[in-house]
Amino acid sequence: MNIHVSPDRPSRVDYRHNGEKAPYPFSGQEMQRRQDAVRAIMAEQQIDAAVFTSFHNICYLSGFLYCQFGRNYALVITQSGATTVSAAIDGGQPWRRTFGDNVTYTDWQRDNFFTAVRELAGSARRIGVEDDHMTLAVRRQLAAVMPGCEFVDISPASMAQRMIKSPEEIAHITAMAAIADLGGAACVEALAVGATEAEIARHSTNVMVAEIARRWPDSELMDTWTWFQSGVNTDGAHNPLTTRKIEAGDILSLNCFPMACGYYVALERTLFAGHASDAHLRYWEINCKVHEAGLKLLVPGARCSDIAQELNEIYRSDDLLQYRSFGYGHSFGVLSHYYGREAGLELREDIDTVLAPGMVVSMEPMIMIPQGQPGAGGYREHDILVITEDGNENITGFPYGPEHNIVATRN
């Protein structure tokens, strides 16, 4: 496909020298290791070039986390190079944040993105793409500018690569878990009868952002958030904030999510405002019992599905299994509430992945008692554990359970 452009409407612009390369959150050796691991996958699957389009893989492999806003982005990896493809609206920021090179395309012609990808792929005939992310429309347009090429799914292999964390990643995630603990403490500090969910969450988020800036002064500050839910709003794990005011005796759900360099961690806890009823205490204590049992099961060699089944039996023994609302945990790394998921490492009945050293997994049992019943609300505890050679290391420090989290409130 030939694109004809007038001199004042170029298909690409060069922002490579607008400023200096930003310091990477990880060492050059670590980033090179990641890209070389992709090249090993490519060699094994006889892939000539890999075109990554997802937030999570582009960030994991290059350090650049894009803002999509209706435009296309990519990272093209060959055996000799790694280049991000970004929209001109972002100026030189993608180049500054990319471990590798960058090509910036303009909006002047609709196919400029696809032409840039084609040129970076060169003579490649077998192209790796992410079937779990690339839309049909993008795939059709890419095929149109690369006739005769075969497109194969590289996403399962790249996900398996991401599931085993390097020592640098584990150190980064551990530091972020400590920031989540600070966010939890900030929620407790701001908790007051009459305060809104949004007001409490805002204080927590501000504390976490300040600590991210202190620890990583050269990092981009984006996506850190808190959900502080109360009453009926605790029934879902991902319910947005509301302006509901906290009342004495409310069941509360604390959810702190610091984000740094594309990496997500979480702290989630059940709390009560001032006091808890006997019915609430019964459900809460049972859920903590499941949580504690689950912490012991996260060891190398354990199968995700077996862990889920074993914890199901505890709920079943208390006639609560019908109130369980989702799986018991998941992997951590480059993922977020709006992008990414290492779906092969979730603690569910239909996942047979075997835990191995270097994986980072949560334990987060939840039950939801419907409104109108004694003890109504959502109960959830959440710790992050690093799987080690002989067990696990719990990197979450915030306490859980009735002994710690019935919080005295002020008016």
GROMACS .gro file of C-alpha atoms in nm:
model
  411
    1MET     CA    1   0.000   0.000   0.000
    2ASN     CA    2   0.146   0.333  -0.108
    3ILE     CA    3   0.075   0.646   0.091
    4HIS     CA    4   0.111   0.979  -0.084
    5VAL     CA    5   0.174   1.271   0.148
    6SER     CA    6   0.227   1.636   0.085
    7PRO     CA    7   0.539   1.794   0.238
    8ASP     CA    8   0.335   1.956   0.518
    9ARG     CA    9   0.148   1.635   0.600
   10PRO     CA   10   0.413   1.374   0.683
   11SER     CA   11   0.315   1.020   0.778
   12ARG     CA   12   0.566   1.022   1.065
   13VAL     CA   13   0.752   1.270   1.279
   14ASP     CA   14   1.071   1.226   1.477
   15TYR     CA   15   1.042   1.293   1.848
   16ARG     CA   16   1.341   1.077   1.940
   17HIS     CA   17   1.549   1.368   2.061
   18ASN     CA   18   1.285   1.570   2.243
   19GLY     CA   19   1.445   1.552   2.584
   20GLU     CA   20   1.652   1.272   2.732
   21LYS     CA   21   1.567   0.909   2.797
   22ALA     CA   22   1.391   0.879   3.133
   23PRO     CA   23   1.547   0.661   3.402
   24TYR     CA   24   1.403   0.311   3.388
   25PRO     CA   25   1.238   0.166   3.696
   26PHE     CA   26   1.426  -0.155   3.618
   27SER     CA   27   1.784  -0.210   3.510
   28GLY     CA   28   1.884  -0.229   3.146
   29GLN     CA   29   1.985  -0.589   3.204
   30GLU     CA   30   1.635  -0.671   3.331
   31MET     CA   31   1.465  -0.508   3.032
   32GLN     CA   32   1.702  -0.681   2.791
   33ARG     CA   33   1.624  -1.014   2.961
   34ARG     CA   34   1.254  -0.966   2.897
   35GLN     CA   35   1.299  -0.881   2.530
   36ASP     CA   36   1.544  -1.167   2.478
   37ALA     CA   37   1.293  -1.407   2.635
   38VAL     CA   38   1.042  -1.298   2.370
   39ARG     CA   39   1.301  -1.361   2.101
   40ALA     CA   40   1.349  -1.712   2.238
   41ILE     CA   41   0.972  -1.768   2.209
   42MET     CA   42   0.984  -1.634   1.853
   43ALA     CA   43   1.267  -1.868   1.759
   44GLU     CA   44   1.085  -2.167   1.909
   45GLN     CA   45   0.762  -2.085   1.724
   46GLN     CA   46   0.939  -1.972   1.404
   47ILE     CA   47   0.799  -1.620   1.435
   48ASP     CA   48   0.984  -1.354   1.233
   49ALA     CA   49   0.843  -1.049   1.413
   50ALA     CA   50   0.614  -0.998   1.713
   51VAL     CA   51   0.361  -0.713   1.714
   52PHE     CA   52   0.244  -0.648   2.070
   53THR     CA   53  -0.056  -0.419   2.106
   54SER     CA   54  -0.168  -0.456   2.470
   55PHE     CA   55  -0.099  -0.212   2.752
   56HIS     CA   56   0.052  -0.487   2.965
   57ASN     CA   57   0.294  -0.642   2.716
   58ILE     CA   58   0.414  -0.310   2.576
   59CYS     CA   59   0.476  -0.182   2.929
   60TYR     CA   60   0.637  -0.506   3.048
   61LEU     CA   61   0.870  -0.530   2.747
   62SER     CA   62   0.955  -0.164   2.688
   63GLY     CA   63   0.863   0.036   3.000
   64PHE     CA   64   0.617   0.254   2.805
   65LEU     CA   65   0.254   0.260   2.924
   66TYR     CA   66   0.039   0.425   2.661
   67CYS     CA   67  -0.279   0.633   2.684
   68GLN     CA   68  -0.496   0.490   2.406
   69PHE     CA   69  -0.765   0.754   2.359
   70GLY     CA   70  -0.891   0.600   2.034
   71ARG     CA   71  -0.550   0.547   1.874
   72ASN     CA   72  -0.338   0.239   1.807
   73TYR     CA   73  -0.007   0.156   1.974
   74ALA     CA   74   0.238  -0.127   1.926
   75LEU     CA   75   0.574  -0.271   2.015
   76VAL     CA   76   0.745  -0.451   1.730
   77ILE     CA   77   1.015  -0.696   1.831
   78THR     CA   78   1.244  -0.867   1.582
   79GLN     CA   79   1.563  -1.061   1.644
   80SER     CA   80   1.757  -0.736   1.596
   81GLY     CA   81   1.542  -0.462   1.749
   82ALA     CA   82   1.253  -0.346   1.964
   83THR     CA   83   1.053  -0.037   1.864
   84THR     CA   84   0.737   0.117   2.004
   85VAL     CA   85   0.489   0.274   1.762
   86SER     CA   86   0.306   0.570   1.911
   87ALA     CA   87   0.073   0.852   1.809
   88ALA     CA   88   0.212   1.200   1.746
   89ILE     CA   89  -0.028   1.345   2.002
   90ASP     CA   90   0.203   1.205   2.274
   91GLY     CA   91   0.509   1.395   2.153
   92GLY     CA   92   0.840   1.256   2.274
   93GLN     CA   93   0.710   1.090   2.591
   94PRO     CA   94   0.686   0.741   2.436
   95TRP     CA   95   1.048   0.759   2.318
   96ARG     CA   96   1.165   0.885   2.656
   97ARG     CA   97   0.993   0.593   2.831
   98THR     CA   98   1.083   0.317   2.582
   99PHE     CA   99   1.368   0.076   2.639
  100GLY     CA  100   1.451   0.057   2.271
  101ASP     CA  101   1.355   0.276   1.977
  102ASN     CA  102   1.033   0.458   1.889
  103VAL     CA  103   0.846   0.552   1.574
  104THR     CA  104   0.582   0.824   1.593
  105TYR     CA  105   0.301   0.829   1.337
  106THR     CA  106   0.068   1.119   1.252
  107ASP     CA  107  -0.309   1.133   1.206
  108TRP     CA  108  -0.288   1.280   0.857
  109GLN     CA  109  -0.358   0.945   0.688
  110ARG     CA  110  -0.571   0.675   0.847
  111ASP     CA  111  -0.330   0.388   0.771
  112ASN     CA  112  -0.012   0.549   0.902
  113PHE     CA  113   0.001   0.322   1.209
  114PHE     CA  114  -0.027   0.006   1.002
  115THR     CA  115   0.231   0.120   0.751
  116ALA     CA  116   0.477   0.193   1.033
  117VAL     CA  117   0.426  -0.158   1.173
  118ARG     CA  118   0.473  -0.312   0.829
  119GLU     CA  119   0.799  -0.128   0.774
  120LEU     CA  120   0.934  -0.229   1.116
  121ALA     CA  121   0.846  -0.593   1.048
  122GLY     CA  122   1.046  -0.578   0.727
  123SER     CA  123   1.047  -0.903   0.532
  124ALA     CA  124   0.878  -1.099   0.811
  125ARG     CA  125   0.621  -1.350   0.688
  126ARG     CA  126   0.513  -1.512   1.015
  127ILE     CA  127   0.391  -1.248   1.260
  128GLY     CA  128   0.317  -1.297   1.630
  129VAL     CA  129   0.013  -1.104   1.757
  130GLU     CA  130  -0.199  -1.100   2.072
  131ASP     CA  131  -0.528  -1.271   1.993
  132ASP     CA  132  -0.655  -1.191   2.342
  133HIS     CA  133  -0.615  -0.818   2.280
  134MET     CA  134  -0.601  -0.729   1.908
  135THR     CA  135  -0.944  -0.642   1.772
  136LEU     CA  136  -1.078  -0.793   1.451
  137ALA     CA  137  -1.072  -0.450   1.289
  138VAL     CA  138  -0.702  -0.398   1.367
  139ARG     CA  139  -0.617  -0.751   1.255
  140ARG     CA  140  -0.797  -0.698   0.921
  141GLN     CA  141  -0.621  -0.368   0.860
  142LEU     CA  142  -0.283  -0.517   0.949
  143ALA     CA  143  -0.346  -0.806   0.710
  144ALA     CA  144  -0.436  -0.558   0.437
  145VAL     CA  145  -0.096  -0.386   0.453
  146MET     CA  146   0.093  -0.714   0.502
  147PRO     CA  147  -0.059  -0.944   0.237
  148GLY     CA  148   0.063  -1.302   0.241
  149CYS     CA  149   0.172  -1.287   0.607
  150GLU     CA  150   0.063  -1.550   0.857
  151PHE     CA  151  -0.056  -1.422   1.195
  152VAL     CA  152  -0.008  -1.651   1.496
  153ASP     CA  153  -0.108  -1.603   1.860
  154ILE     CA  154   0.189  -1.526   2.087
  155SER     CA  155  -0.019  -1.420   2.389
  156PRO     CA  156  -0.022  -1.754   2.580
  157ALA     CA  157   0.357  -1.782   2.567
  158SER     CA  158   0.410  -1.417   2.661
  159MET     CA  159   0.168  -1.454   2.955
  160ALA     CA  160   0.359  -1.757   3.080
  161GLN     CA  161   0.677  -1.548   3.062
  162ARG     CA  162   0.522  -1.270   3.272
  163MET     CA  163   0.390  -1.507   3.540
  164ILE     CA  164   0.741  -1.582   3.672
  165LYS     CA  165   0.873  -1.264   3.830
  166SER     CA  166   1.241  -1.168   3.834
  167PRO     CA  167   1.416  -1.060   4.156
  168GLU     CA  168   1.386  -0.697   4.043
  169GLU     CA  169   1.013  -0.736   3.988
  170ILE     CA  170   0.964  -0.901   4.326
  171ALA     CA  171   1.154  -0.619   4.497
  172HIS     CA  172   0.936  -0.364   4.316
  173ILE     CA  173   0.611  -0.542   4.404
  174THR     CA  174   0.724  -0.578   4.767
  175ALA     CA  175   0.787  -0.204   4.794
  176MET     CA  176   0.447  -0.134   4.644
  177ALA     CA  177   0.276  -0.369   4.891
  178ALA     CA  178   0.423  -0.155   5.169
  179ILE     CA  179   0.269   0.151   5.001
  180ALA     CA  180  -0.069  -0.024   4.994
  181ASP     CA  181  -0.033  -0.078   5.369
  182LEU     CA  182   0.015   0.298   5.408
  183GLY     CA  183  -0.300   0.354   5.206
  184GLY     CA  184  -0.491   0.122   5.439
  185ALA     CA  185  -0.368   0.310   5.742
  186ALA     CA  186  -0.477   0.635   5.577
  187CYS     CA  187  -0.830   0.495   5.529
  188VAL     CA  188  -0.850   0.412   5.898
  189GLU     CA  189  -0.715   0.757   5.984
  190ALA     CA  190  -0.985   0.928   5.775
  191LEU     CA  191  -1.272   0.703   5.883
  192ALA     CA  192  -1.545   0.900   6.060
  193VAL     CA  193  -1.920   0.875   6.095
  194GLY     CA  194  -2.062   1.118   5.843
  195ALA     CA  195  -1.757   1.107   5.614
  196THR     CA  196  -1.828   0.987   5.260
  197GLU     CA  197  -1.669   0.690   5.088
  198ALA     CA  198  -1.514   0.932   4.839
  199GLU     CA  199  -1.359   1.155   5.107
  200ILE     CA  200  -1.194   0.861   5.284
  201ALA     CA  201  -1.067   0.717   4.956
  202ARG     CA  202  -0.922   1.050   4.843
  203HIS     CA  203  -0.708   1.076   5.157
  204SER     CA  204  -0.576   0.723   5.107
  205THR     CA  205  -0.491   0.782   4.741
  206ASN     CA  206  -0.308   1.108   4.820
  207VAL     CA  207  -0.093   0.931   5.079
  208MET     CA  208  -0.002   0.652   4.836
  209VAL     CA  209   0.079   0.888   4.549
  210ALA     CA  210   0.308   1.091   4.775
  211GLU     CA  211   0.494   0.777   4.879
  212ILE     CA  212   0.530   0.658   4.517
  213ALA     CA  213   0.680   0.997   4.430
  214ARG     CA  214   0.920   0.969   4.723
  215ARG     CA  215   1.037   0.616   4.640
  216TRP     CA  216   1.055   0.661   4.261
  217PRO     CA  217   1.103   1.033   4.197
  218ASP     CA  218   1.148   0.980   3.821
  219SER     CA  219   0.834   0.767   3.775
  220GLU     CA  220   0.512   0.869   3.609
  221LEU     CA  221   0.224   0.920   3.852
  222MET     CA  222  -0.086   0.758   3.710
  223ASP     CA  223  -0.366   0.517   3.796
  224THR     CA  224  -0.323   0.485   4.174
  225TRP     CA  225  -0.669   0.467   4.332
  226THR     CA  226  -0.875   0.359   4.634
  227TRP     CA  227  -1.221   0.209   4.664
  228PHE     CA  228  -1.369   0.251   5.011
  229GLN     CA  229  -1.708   0.084   5.013
  230SER     CA  230  -1.974   0.080   5.284
  231GLY     CA  231  -2.300  -0.096   5.356
  232VAL     CA  232  -2.464  -0.254   5.052
  233ASN     CA  233  -2.183  -0.115   4.835
  234THR     CA  234  -1.949  -0.380   4.981
  235ASP     CA  235  -2.128  -0.656   4.787
  236GLY     CA  236  -1.899  -0.632   4.483
  237ALA     CA  237  -1.521  -0.639   4.460
  238HIS     CA  238  -1.509  -0.361   4.199
  239ASN     CA  239  -1.794  -0.132   4.302
  240PRO     CA  240  -1.711   0.235   4.238
  241LEU     CA  241  -1.696   0.496   4.510
  242THR     CA  242  -2.015   0.671   4.609
  243THR     CA  243  -2.098   0.976   4.816
  244ARG     CA  244  -2.272   0.761   5.078
  245LYS     CA  245  -2.195   0.876   5.433
  246ILE     CA  246  -2.054   0.629   5.683
  247GLU     CA  247  -2.290   0.527   5.964
  248ALA     CA  248  -2.205   0.364   6.298
  249GLY     CA  249  -2.205  -0.015   6.269
  250ASP     CA  250  -2.149  -0.014   5.890
  251ILE     CA  251  -1.965  -0.299   5.727
  252LEU     CA  252  -1.678  -0.147   5.526
  253SER     CA  253  -1.448  -0.269   5.251
  254LEU     CA  254  -1.104  -0.111   5.220
  255ASN     CA  255  -0.940  -0.147   4.876
  256CYS     CA  256  -0.606   0.029   4.813
  257PHE     CA  257  -0.440   0.003   4.472
  258PRO     CA  258  -0.106   0.180   4.427
  259MET     CA  259   0.025   0.174   4.069
  260ALA     CA  260   0.387   0.242   3.978
  261CYS     CA  261   0.551   0.174   3.642
  262GLY     CA  262   0.247  -0.023   3.526
  263TYR     CA  263   0.262  -0.262   3.821
  264TYR     CA  264  -0.050  -0.324   4.028
  265VAL     CA  265  -0.077  -0.435   4.389
  266ALA     CA  266  -0.375  -0.444   4.622
  267LEU     CA  267  -0.470  -0.435   4.986
  268GLU     CA  268  -0.828  -0.535   5.065
  269ARG     CA  269  -0.978  -0.563   5.412
  270THR     CA  270  -1.314  -0.593   5.585
  271LEU     CA  271  -1.369  -0.330   5.857
  272PHE     CA  272  -1.657  -0.213   6.073
  273ALA     CA  273  -1.738   0.138   6.187
  274GLY     CA  274  -1.737   0.126   6.566
  275HIS     CA  275  -1.907  -0.210   6.625
  276ALA     CA  276  -2.020  -0.530   6.452
  277SER     CA  277  -2.329  -0.740   6.516
  278ASP     CA  278  -2.303  -1.106   6.619
  279ALA     CA  279  -2.421  -1.215   6.274
  280HIS     CA  280  -2.159  -0.999   6.107
  281LEU     CA  281  -1.888  -1.135   6.336
  282ARG     CA  282  -1.980  -1.495   6.253
  283TYR     CA  283  -1.947  -1.444   5.877
  284TRP     CA  284  -1.632  -1.238   5.916
  285GLU     CA  285  -1.460  -1.499   6.133
  286ILE     CA  286  -1.546  -1.779   5.890
  287ASN     CA  287  -1.406  -1.580   5.599
  288CYS     CA  288  -1.087  -1.513   5.796
  289LYS     CA  289  -1.063  -1.888   5.863
  290VAL     CA  290  -1.076  -1.954   5.488
  291HIS     CA  291  -0.819  -1.681   5.432
  292GLU     CA  292  -0.576  -1.831   5.682
  293ALA     CA  293  -0.618  -2.178   5.533
  294GLY     CA  294  -0.554  -2.037   5.187
  295LEU     CA  295  -0.232  -1.866   5.295
  296LYS     CA  296  -0.092  -2.206   5.391
  297LEU     CA  297  -0.187  -2.363   5.057
  298LEU     CA  298   0.012  -2.122   4.839
  299VAL     CA  299   0.328  -2.330   4.803
  300PRO     CA  300   0.528  -2.456   4.505
  301GLY     CA  301   0.376  -2.763   4.346
  302ALA     CA  302   0.019  -2.675   4.447
  303ARG     CA  303  -0.236  -2.669   4.165
  304CYS     CA  304  -0.467  -2.367   4.138
  305SER     CA  305  -0.778  -2.580   4.091
  306ASP     CA  306  -0.693  -2.800   4.391
  307ILE     CA  307  -0.652  -2.493   4.613
  308ALA     CA  308  -0.994  -2.366   4.508
  309GLN     CA  309  -1.158  -2.702   4.574
  310GLU     CA  310  -1.000  -2.735   4.918
  311LEU     CA  311  -1.115  -2.389   5.025
  312ASN     CA  312  -1.461  -2.460   4.887
  313GLU     CA  313  -1.492  -2.740   5.139
  314ILE     CA  314  -1.440  -2.500   5.430
  315TYR     CA  315  -1.720  -2.275   5.307
  316ARG     CA  316  -1.936  -2.581   5.241
  317SER     CA  317  -1.886  -2.707   5.597
  318ASP     CA  318  -2.038  -2.382   5.723
  319ASP     CA  319  -2.311  -2.382   5.455
  320LEU     CA  320  -2.167  -2.067   5.296
  321LEU     CA  321  -2.034  -2.187   4.961
  322GLN     CA  322  -2.336  -2.043   4.780
  323TYR     CA  323  -2.230  -1.697   4.898
  324ARG     CA  324  -1.880  -1.714   4.749
  325SER     CA  325  -1.861  -1.464   4.462
  326PHE     CA  326  -1.533  -1.521   4.267
  327GLY     CA  327  -1.201  -1.706   4.264
  328TYR     CA  328  -0.964  -1.711   4.556
  329GLY     CA  329  -0.677  -1.505   4.411
  330HIS     CA  330  -0.470  -1.417   4.109
  331SER     CA  331  -0.128  -1.323   3.980
  332PHE     CA  332   0.032  -0.981   4.019
  333GLY     CA  333   0.259  -0.784   3.789
  334VAL     CA  334   0.193  -0.554   3.492
  335LEU     CA  335  -0.187  -0.551   3.510
  336SER     CA  336  -0.462  -0.316   3.616
  337HIS     CA  337  -0.834  -0.265   3.650
  338TYR     CA  338  -0.855  -0.159   3.286
  339TYR     CA  339  -0.579  -0.358   3.123
  340GLY     CA  340  -0.402  -0.686   3.156
  341ARG     CA  341  -0.463  -1.009   3.340
  342GLU     CA  342  -0.251  -1.317   3.380
  343ALA     CA  343  -0.556  -1.538   3.347
  344GLY     CA  344  -0.350  -1.857   3.357
  345LEU     CA  345  -0.265  -1.790   3.722
  346GLU     CA  346  -0.599  -1.753   3.898
  347LEU     CA  347  -0.709  -1.964   4.192
  348ARG     CA  348  -1.021  -2.109   4.030
  349GLU     CA  349  -1.165  -2.454   3.973
  350ASP     CA  350  -1.096  -2.438   3.598
  351ILE     CA  351  -0.727  -2.336   3.618
  352ASP     CA  352  -0.474  -2.620   3.647
  353THR     CA  353  -0.155  -2.412   3.660
  354VAL     CA  354   0.096  -2.541   3.914
  355LEU     CA  355   0.250  -2.281   4.146
  356ALA     CA  356   0.624  -2.229   4.107
  357PRO     CA  357   0.892  -2.015   4.272
  358GLY     CA  358   0.887  -1.660   4.141
  359MET     CA  359   0.512  -1.640   4.103
  360VAL     CA  360   0.331  -1.366   4.298
  361VAL     CA  361  -0.025  -1.456   4.394
  362SER     CA  362  -0.299  -1.315   4.615
  363MET     CA  363  -0.519  -1.497   4.861
  364GLU     CA  364  -0.853  -1.314   4.868
  365PRO     CA  365  -1.160  -1.516   4.968
  366MET     CA  366  -1.490  -1.330   4.955
  367ILE     CA  367  -1.847  -1.405   5.050
  368MET     CA  368  -2.148  -1.180   4.998
  369ILE     CA  369  -2.451  -1.203   5.227
  370PRO     CA  370  -2.756  -1.049   5.054
  371GLN     CA  371  -2.919  -0.733   5.181
  372GLY     CA  372  -3.203  -0.795   5.424
  373GLN     CA  373  -3.036  -1.090   5.596
  374PRO     CA  374  -2.863  -1.059   5.934
  375GLY     CA  375  -2.494  -0.992   5.872
  376ALA     CA  376  -2.553  -0.859   5.520
  377GLY     CA  377  -2.256  -0.729   5.321
  378GLY     CA  378  -1.939  -0.834   5.145
  379TYR     CA  379  -1.648  -0.986   5.338
  380ARG     CA  380  -1.303  -0.994   5.178
  381GLU     CA  381  -0.944  -1.021   5.299
  382HIS     CA  382  -0.651  -0.994   5.060
  383ASP     CA  383  -0.281  -1.066   5.104
  384ILE     CA  384  -0.005  -1.087   4.842
  385LEU     CA  385   0.238  -1.377   4.859
  386VAL     CA  386   0.562  -1.452   4.675
  387ILE     CA  387   0.603  -1.824   4.603
  388THR     CA  388   0.948  -1.933   4.719
  389GLU     CA  389   1.148  -2.255   4.682
  390ASP     CA  390   1.009  -2.397   5.006
  391GLY     CA  391   0.684  -2.210   5.069
  392ASN     CA  392   0.581  -1.848   5.043
  393GLU     CA  393   0.654  -1.500   5.174
  394ASN     CA  394   0.359  -1.282   5.268
  395ILE     CA  395   0.447  -0.923   5.170
  396THR     CA  396   0.123  -0.768   5.303
  397GLY     CA  397   0.159  -0.620   5.650
  398PHE     CA  398  -0.181  -0.466   5.725
  399PRO     CA  399  -0.367  -0.672   5.992
  400TYR     CA  400  -0.701  -0.841   5.930
  401GLY     CA  401  -0.995  -0.969   6.131
  402PRO     CA  402  -1.221  -0.855   6.419
  403GLU     CA  403  -0.935  -0.813   6.663
  404HIS     CA  404  -0.783  -0.534   6.452
  405ASN     CA  405  -1.042  -0.384   6.219
  406ILE     CA  406  -1.343  -0.283   6.425
  407VAL     CA  407  -1.243   0.080   6.404
  408ALA     CA  408  -1.340   0.341   6.660
  409THR     CA  409  -1.491   0.632   6.471
  410ARG     CA  410  -1.524   0.998   6.543
  411ASN     CA  411  -1.822   1.212   6.447
   0.00000   0.00000   0.00000
